[in-house]
Coordinates of C-alpha atoms in Angstrom, one line a residue:
X41 CA -18.9 -0.9 -13.2
X42 CA -15.3 -0.5 -12.3
X43 CA -12.7 -1.5 -14.8
X44 CA -10.1 -4.1 -14.0
X45 CA -7.4 -2.2 -15.7
X46 CA -6.6 1.5 -15.4
X47 CA -7.2 2.0 -19.1
X48 CA -9.1 0.1 -21.8
X49 CA -7.5 1.8 -24.8
X50 CA -4.7 -0.8 -24.5
X51 CA -7.1 -3.7 -25.1
X52 CA -9.9 -5.0 -27.3
X53 CA -12.6 -5.5 -24.6
X54 CA -15.5 -7.9 -24.5
X55 CA -17.8 -7.6 -21.5
X56 CA -20.4 -9.9 -19.9
X57 CA -22.5 -8.8 -16.9
X58 CA -24.2 -11.6 -14.9
X59 CA -23.6 -13.9 -18.0
X60 CA -25.3 -11.5 -20.4
X61 CA -23.3 -9.9 -23.3
X62 CA -22.8 -6.2 -22.8
X63 CA -22.7 -4.9 -26.4
X64 CA -22.4 -1.2 -25.4
X65 CA -19.1 -1.7 -23.4
X66 CA -17.7 -4.3 -25.9
X67 CA -15.5 -3.8 -28.9
X68 CA -16.0 -6.5 -31.5
X69 CA -13.6 -7.0 -34.4
X70 CA -14.4 -8.2 -37.9
X71 CA -11.4 -7.4 -39.9
X72 CA -9.7 -9.4 -42.7
X73 CA -8.2 -12.4 -40.9
X74 CA -9.4 -11.5 -37.4
X75 CA -12.8 -12.1 -35.8
X76 CA -13.7 -11.2 -32.2
X77 CA -17.3 -11.3 -31.0
X78 CA -19.6 -13.1 -28.6
X79 CA -20.3 -16.7 -29.2
X80 CA -24.0 -16.2 -29.9
X81 CA -23.2 -13.9 -32.8
X82 CA -20.5 -16.3 -34.0
X83 CA -22.9 -19.2 -34.1
X84 CA -25.2 -17.2 -36.4
X85 CA -22.5 -15.7 -38.6
X86 CA -19.9 -18.5 -38.7
X87 CA -21.8 -21.7 -38.1
X88 CA -19.3 -23.9 -40.0
X89 CA -16.3 -22.5 -38.1
X90 CA -18.0 -23.0 -34.7
X91 CA -19.2 -26.5 -35.6
X92 CA -15.6 -27.4 -36.7
X93 CA -14.2 -26.7 -33.2
X94 CA -16.8 -26.4 -30.5
X95 CA -16.9 -29.6 -28.4
X96 CA -13.9 -31.1 -30.3
X97 CA -11.4 -30.2 -27.5
X98 CA -13.7 -30.0 -24.5
X99 CA -15.8 -33.2 -24.7
X100 CA -19.0 -33.6 -22.8
X101 CA -18.2 -37.2 -21.9
X102 CA -14.9 -36.2 -20.1
X103 CA -16.5 -34.1 -17.4
X104 CA -19.9 -33.5 -15.9
X105 CA -19.2 -29.8 -15.8
X106 CA -18.3 -29.8 -19.5
X107 CA -21.5 -31.8 -20.2
X108 CA -23.5 -29.2 -18.3
X109 CA -21.9 -26.4 -20.3
X110 CA -22.5 -28.2 -23.6
X111 CA -26.1 -29.0 -22.8
X112 CA -26.8 -25.4 -21.8
X113 CA -24.5 -23.7 -24.4
X114 CA -25.4 -20.0 -24.3
X115 CA -22.7 -17.4 -24.8
X116 CA -19.1 -16.6 -24.4
X117 CA -16.2 -15.3 -26.5
X118 CA -15.1 -16.3 -30.0
X119 CA -11.7 -15.3 -31.3
X120 CA -10.2 -16.4 -34.5
X121 CA -6.9 -15.1 -35.9
X122 CA -6.2 -16.5 -39.3
X123 CA -2.9 -17.6 -40.7
X124 CA -0.2 -14.9 -40.7
X125 CA -2.2 -12.4 -38.7
X126 CA -1.4 -10.8 -35.3
X127 CA -3.5 -8.8 -33.0
X128 CA -2.0 -5.3 -32.4
X129 CA -3.1 -5.3 -28.8
X130 CA -4.4 -7.9 -26.3
X131 CA -8.0 -9.0 -25.9
X132 CA -9.6 -8.3 -22.5
X133 CA -12.6 -10.5 -21.6
X134 CA -14.5 -9.3 -18.5
X135 CA -17.0 -11.6 -16.8
X136 CA -18.6 -9.4 -14.1
X137 CA -21.1 -10.3 -11.4
X138 CA -22.9 -7.0 -10.6
X139 CA -24.3 -8.2 -7.3
X140 CA -26.8 -10.9 -8.3
X141 CA -27.4 -13.9 -6.0
X142 CA -28.2 -17.5 -7.0
X143 CA -27.0 -17.2 -10.6
X144 CA -25.6 -19.9 -12.8
X145 CA -23.2 -18.3 -15.2
X146 CA -21.7 -20.6 -17.9
X147 CA -19.2 -18.8 -20.2
X148 CA -18.1 -20.9 -23.2
X149 CA -15.0 -19.6 -25.0
X150 CA -13.4 -20.6 -28.3
X151 CA -10.0 -19.3 -29.3
X152 CA -8.6 -20.4 -32.6
X153 CA -5.1 -19.2 -33.5
X154 CA -4.0 -19.9 -37.1
X155 CA -0.7 -20.8 -38.6
X156 CA 2.0 -18.2 -37.9
X157 CA -0.6 -16.1 -36.1
X158 CA -0.3 -14.4 -32.7
X159 CA -2.7 -13.2 -30.0
X160 CA -2.8 -12.3 -26.3
X161 CA -5.9 -12.9 -24.2
X162 CA -6.7 -11.7 -20.6
X163 CA -9.8 -13.6 -19.3
X164 CA -11.0 -12.0 -16.0
X165 CA -13.8 -13.0 -13.6
X166 CA -14.8 -10.6 -10.7
X167 CA -17.6 -9.5 -8.6
X168 CA -18.8 -6.1 -7.5
X169 CA -20.0 -7.5 -4.1
X170 CA -20.1 -10.6 -2.0
X171 CA -22.9 -12.5 -3.9
X172 CA -23.4 -16.2 -3.9
X173 CA -23.4 -17.7 -7.4
X174 CA -21.9 -20.4 -9.5
X175 CA -19.6 -19.9 -12.5
X176 CA -19.0 -22.9 -14.8
X177 CA -16.5 -21.8 -17.4
X178 CA -15.3 -23.9 -20.4
X179 CA -12.6 -22.6 -22.7
X180 CA -11.4 -24.4 -25.9
X181 CA -8.1 -23.3 -27.4
X182 CA -6.4 -24.4 -30.6
X183 CA -3.0 -23.1 -31.7
X184 CA -2.0 -24.1 -35.2
X185 CA 1.5 -24.6 -36.6
X186 CA 3.9 -21.8 -35.6
X187 CA 1.1 -19.9 -33.8
X188 CA 1.7 -18.0 -30.5
X189 CA -0.9 -17.5 -27.8
X190 CA -0.4 -15.9 -24.3
X191 CA -3.5 -16.6 -22.2
X192 CA -3.9 -15.0 -18.7
X193 CA -6.9 -16.0 -16.6
X194 CA -7.5 -13.9 -13.4
X195 CA -10.2 -15.1 -11.0
X196 CA -11.2 -12.7 -8.3
X197 CA -14.9 -13.5 -7.7
X198 CA -16.9 -13.1 -4.5
X199 CA -15.7 -15.1 -1.5
X200 CA -19.2 -16.7 -1.5
X201 CA -19.0 -17.8 -5.2
X202 CA -18.3 -21.2 -6.6
X203 CA -16.0 -21.2 -9.6
X204 CA -15.4 -24.3 -11.9
X205 CA -13.1 -23.8 -14.9
X206 CA -12.1 -26.2 -17.6
X207 CA -9.5 -25.2 -20.2
X208 CA -8.6 -27.5 -23.1
X209 CA -5.5 -26.6 -25.1
X210 CA -4.4 -28.3 -28.4
X211 CA -0.9 -27.3 -29.6
X212 CA 0.3 -28.0 -33.1
X213 CA 3.9 -28.2 -34.6
X214 CA 6.3 -25.5 -33.5
X215 CA 3.6 -23.5 -31.8
X216 CA 3.9 -21.7 -28.4
X217 CA 1.2 -21.6 -25.8
X218 CA 1.6 -19.8 -22.4
X219 CA -1.0 -19.9 -19.6
X220 CA -1.1 -17.9 -16.4
X221 CA -3.8 -19.1 -14.1
X222 CA -4.3 -16.5 -11.2
X223 CA -6.7 -17.1 -8.3
X224 CA -7.6 -14.7 -5.6
X225 CA -11.4 -15.1 -5.0
X226 CA -14.1 -17.7 -4.7
X227 CA -15.3 -19.9 -1.9
X228 CA -14.8 -23.2 -3.7
X229 CA -12.7 -23.1 -6.8
X230 CA -11.5 -25.8 -9.2
X231 CA -9.4 -25.3 -12.3
X232 CA -8.8 -28.1 -14.8
X233 CA -6.2 -27.3 -17.5
X234 CA -5.3 -30.0 -20.1
X235 CA -2.7 -29.4 -22.8
X236 CA -1.9 -31.7 -25.7
X237 CA 0.9 -31.6 -28.2
X238 CA 0.0 -32.7 -31.7
X239 CA 3.2 -31.7 -33.6
X240 CA 6.9 -31.7 -32.9
X241 CA 8.8 -28.8 -31.5
X242 CA 5.8 -27.3 -29.7
X243 CA 6.3 -25.4 -26.4
X244 CA 3.8 -25.1 -23.5
X245 CA 4.0 -23.1 -20.3
X246 CA 1.5 -23.6 -17.5
X247 CA 2.0 -21.2 -14.6
X248 CA -0.3 -20.5 -11.7
X249 CA -0.7 -18.4 -8.6
X250 CA -3.2 -18.9 -5.8
X251 CA -3.7 -16.8 -2.7
X252 CA -6.3 -18.1 -0.2
X253 CA -7.4 -17.1 3.3
X254 CA -10.5 -17.6 5.5
X255 CA -12.3 -20.8 4.5
X256 CA -11.4 -20.6 0.8
X257 CA -10.7 -23.9 -1.1
X258 CA -8.8 -23.7 -4.4
X259 CA -8.0 -26.8 -6.5
X260 CA -5.7 -26.8 -9.6
X261 CA -5.6 -30.0 -11.7
X262 CA -3.4 -30.0 -14.8
X263 CA -2.3 -32.4 -17.5
X264 CA 0.4 -31.9 -20.1
X265 CA 0.2 -34.7 -22.7
X266 CA 3.4 -35.3 -24.6
X267 CA 2.4 -37.6 -27.5
X268 CA 5.0 -36.5 -30.1
X269 CA 8.8 -36.1 -30.0
X270 CA 10.9 -32.9 -29.4
X271 CA 8.4 -30.9 -27.4
X272 CA 9.0 -28.9 -24.3
X273 CA 6.8 -28.0 -21.3
X274 CA 7.4 -25.9 -18.2
X275 CA 4.9 -25.7 -15.3
X276 CA 5.2 -23.7 -12.1
X277 CA 2.3 -23.3 -9.6
X278 CA 2.8 -21.2 -6.5
X279 CA 0.5 -20.6 -3.6
X280 CA 0.1 -18.6 -0.3
X281 CA -2.4 -19.9 2.2
X282 CA -3.6 -18.3 5.4
X283 CA -6.2 -18.9 8.1
X284 CA -8.2 -22.1 7.5
X285 CA -7.8 -22.1 3.8
X286 CA -7.0 -25.2 1.7
X287 CA -5.5 -25.8 -1.7
X288 CA -5.0 -28.9 -3.9
X289 CA -2.5 -29.2 -6.7
X290 CA -2.5 -32.3 -8.9
X291 CA -0.3 -31.9 -12.0
X292 CA 0.4 -34.7 -14.3
X293 CA 2.9 -34.9 -17.2
X294 CA 2.4 -37.9 -19.5
X295 CA 5.2 -38.7 -21.9
X296 CA 4.2 -41.4 -24.5
X297 CA 6.6 -44.0 -25.8
X298 CA 7.1 -42.2 -29.1
X299 CA 7.7 -38.8 -27.5
X300 CA 11.5 -39.0 -27.5
X301 CA 13.6 -35.9 -26.9
X302 CA 10.9 -34.5 -24.6
X303 CA 11.8 -31.8 -22.1
X304 CA 9.3 -31.5 -19.2
X305 CA 9.7 -29.6 -16.0
X306 CA 7.1 -29.2 -13.2
X307 CA 7.1 -27.7 -9.7
X308 CA 4.6 -26.7 -7.1
X309 CA 5.6 -24.4 -4.1
X310 CA 3.3 -23.3 -1.3
X311 CA 3.9 -21.0 1.6
X312 CA 1.7 -21.6 4.7
X313 CA 1.1 -18.6 6.9
X314 CA -1.2 -20.3 9.5
X315 CA -1.2 -23.5 11.4
X316 CA -4.7 -24.2 10.2
X317 CA -4.1 -23.8 6.5
X318 CA -3.5 -27.0 4.5
X319 CA -2.3 -28.0 1.0
X320 CA -2.4 -31.3 -0.7
X321 CA 0.1 -31.5 -3.6
X322 CA 0.7 -34.3 -6.0
X323 CA 3.1 -33.6 -9.0
X324 CA 3.2 -36.6 -11.3
X325 CA 5.4 -37.8 -14.1
X326 CA 4.4 -40.8 -16.3
X327 CA 7.2 -41.5 -18.7
X328 CA 7.2 -44.3 -21.3
X329 CA 10.1 -42.9 -23.4
X330 CA 13.7 -43.4 -22.6
X331 CA 15.4 -40.3 -24.2
X332 CA 13.9 -37.4 -22.2
X333 CA 14.7 -34.7 -19.7
X334 CA 12.0 -34.5 -17.1
X335 CA 11.8 -33.3 -13.5
X336 CA 9.1 -32.6 -10.9
X337 CA 8.8 -31.6 -7.3
X338 CA 6.8 -29.9 -4.6
X339 CA 7.8 -27.9 -1.5
X340 CA 5.7 -26.7 1.4
X341 CA 6.9 -24.4 4.1
X342 CA 6.6 -21.2 6.2
X343 CA 8.2 -17.9 5.6
X344 CA 12.0 -17.9 5.8
X345 CA 13.1 -16.8 9.3
X346 CA 16.5 -15.9 7.8
X347 CA 14.9 -13.7 5.2
X348 CA 12.8 -12.0 7.8
X349 CA 15.8 -11.4 10.0
X350 CA 17.8 -10.0 7.1
X351 CA 15.2 -7.5 6.2
X352 CA 14.3 -6.5 9.8
X353 CA 18.0 -6.0 10.6
X354 CA 18.0 -3.3 7.9
X355 CA 15.2 -1.4 9.6
X356 CA 12.2 -2.9 7.8
X357 CA 9.1 -3.6 9.9
X358 CA 7.9 -7.2 10.4
X359 CA 4.7 -6.8 8.4
X360 CA 6.4 -5.0 5.5
X361 CA 9.2 -7.6 5.5
X362 CA 6.6 -10.4 5.3
X363 CA 4.8 -8.7 2.4
X364 CA 8.1 -8.2 0.5
X365 CA 9.1 -11.8 0.8
X366 CA 5.6 -13.1 -0.3
X367 CA 5.5 -10.6 -3.2
X368 CA 8.9 -11.9 -4.4
X369 CA 7.8 -15.5 -4.0
X370 CA 4.5 -14.9 -6.0
X371 CA 6.2 -12.8 -8.7
X372 CA 8.2 -15.8 -9.8
X373 CA 5.1 -17.3 -11.3
X374 CA 3.9 -14.3 -13.2
X375 CA 6.9 -12.1 -14.0
X376 CA 7.1 -13.5 -17.5
X377 CA 3.6 -12.1 -18.4
X378 CA 4.3 -9.7 -21.3
X379 CA 1.4 -7.3 -20.6
X380 CA 2.6 -4.6 -18.2
X381 CA -1.0 -3.6 -17.2
X382 CA -1.7 -7.2 -16.2
X383 CA 1.4 -7.6 -14.1
X384 CA 0.6 -4.3 -12.3
X385 CA -2.9 -5.5 -11.7
X386 CA -1.7 -8.8 -10.2
X387 CA 0.8 -7.1 -8.0
X388 CA -1.8 -4.7 -6.7
X389 CA -4.2 -7.5 -6.0
X390 CA -1.5 -9.5 -4.1
X391 CA -0.9 -6.4 -2.0
X392 CA -4.6 -6.0 -1.2
X393 CA -5.0 -9.7 -0.3
X394 CA -2.0 -9.6 2.0
X395 CA -3.1 -6.4 3.6
X396 CA -6.4 -8.0 4.8
X397 CA -4.3 -10.5 6.8

């Protein structure tokens, strides 16, 4: 099994192979105030904690895929960081397909960040070969008052795989949640991210990057629910499409009547490299408060001819110039990731994806 990152000493690592927990290659934590283990173990050791949160944020009645996950609840990752605690290094969760066909893999993750607690999580999905299988992932996240969570999800599964992901996020007063949703692989991919503010002065960032080619189809559907005053959200999704690939972005920001002093900013930008590629984009604002600062927008276009000319006039070849422009475009969505190994991995994967074209 290859490692996603060059070294694992910089991470606490939890590994699943074909949906089965790999205890040998995993590093659990059971320290005062911090618990990291697989969900099966957590259900046995901490049943009250699991019952308090599981299914509370991701409700079976809201989605057929969440209902399937709940009905067949098996395993995944449980992380709890109690009040005032902070992980000294990020958690790396690896969901690996080792080459098995016709598998149904259903990770169920629960992340609970206490008051004034901090954590960083890198949730990665990848395949060793080009197998055909279905991943149905559900993640429930709760960030308590003044908590901070940075959550990076990297999807680079087989180009024959089907990947459905649901992420539910609940943010309390003065807490900070940052999501980076990165998609390279999969045949048919759908990501649903829903973030809700429950206390004032919360901050939420939803950033995403999708690179598709061939016959890939990647959907991203997001909701940021501003139900209380004085909260701020930023959302930026960027995509690069080639060949006959297709993408969908549907992002909604809902500002309730009582959510005065809301700041909400949303944008989706996609570069089309082929006449056969297609993107459908629908950024939405639903505002019922009158004292807010909100904006949204979408742009779709091809590579800048002026930018290409500028680089080529300085002796840079056409293909390298295109790669440089696309890298700069993509980097805008991920450069604020605080984990250097992750940024390097994404940059490397972008280069590999572009080289194939």
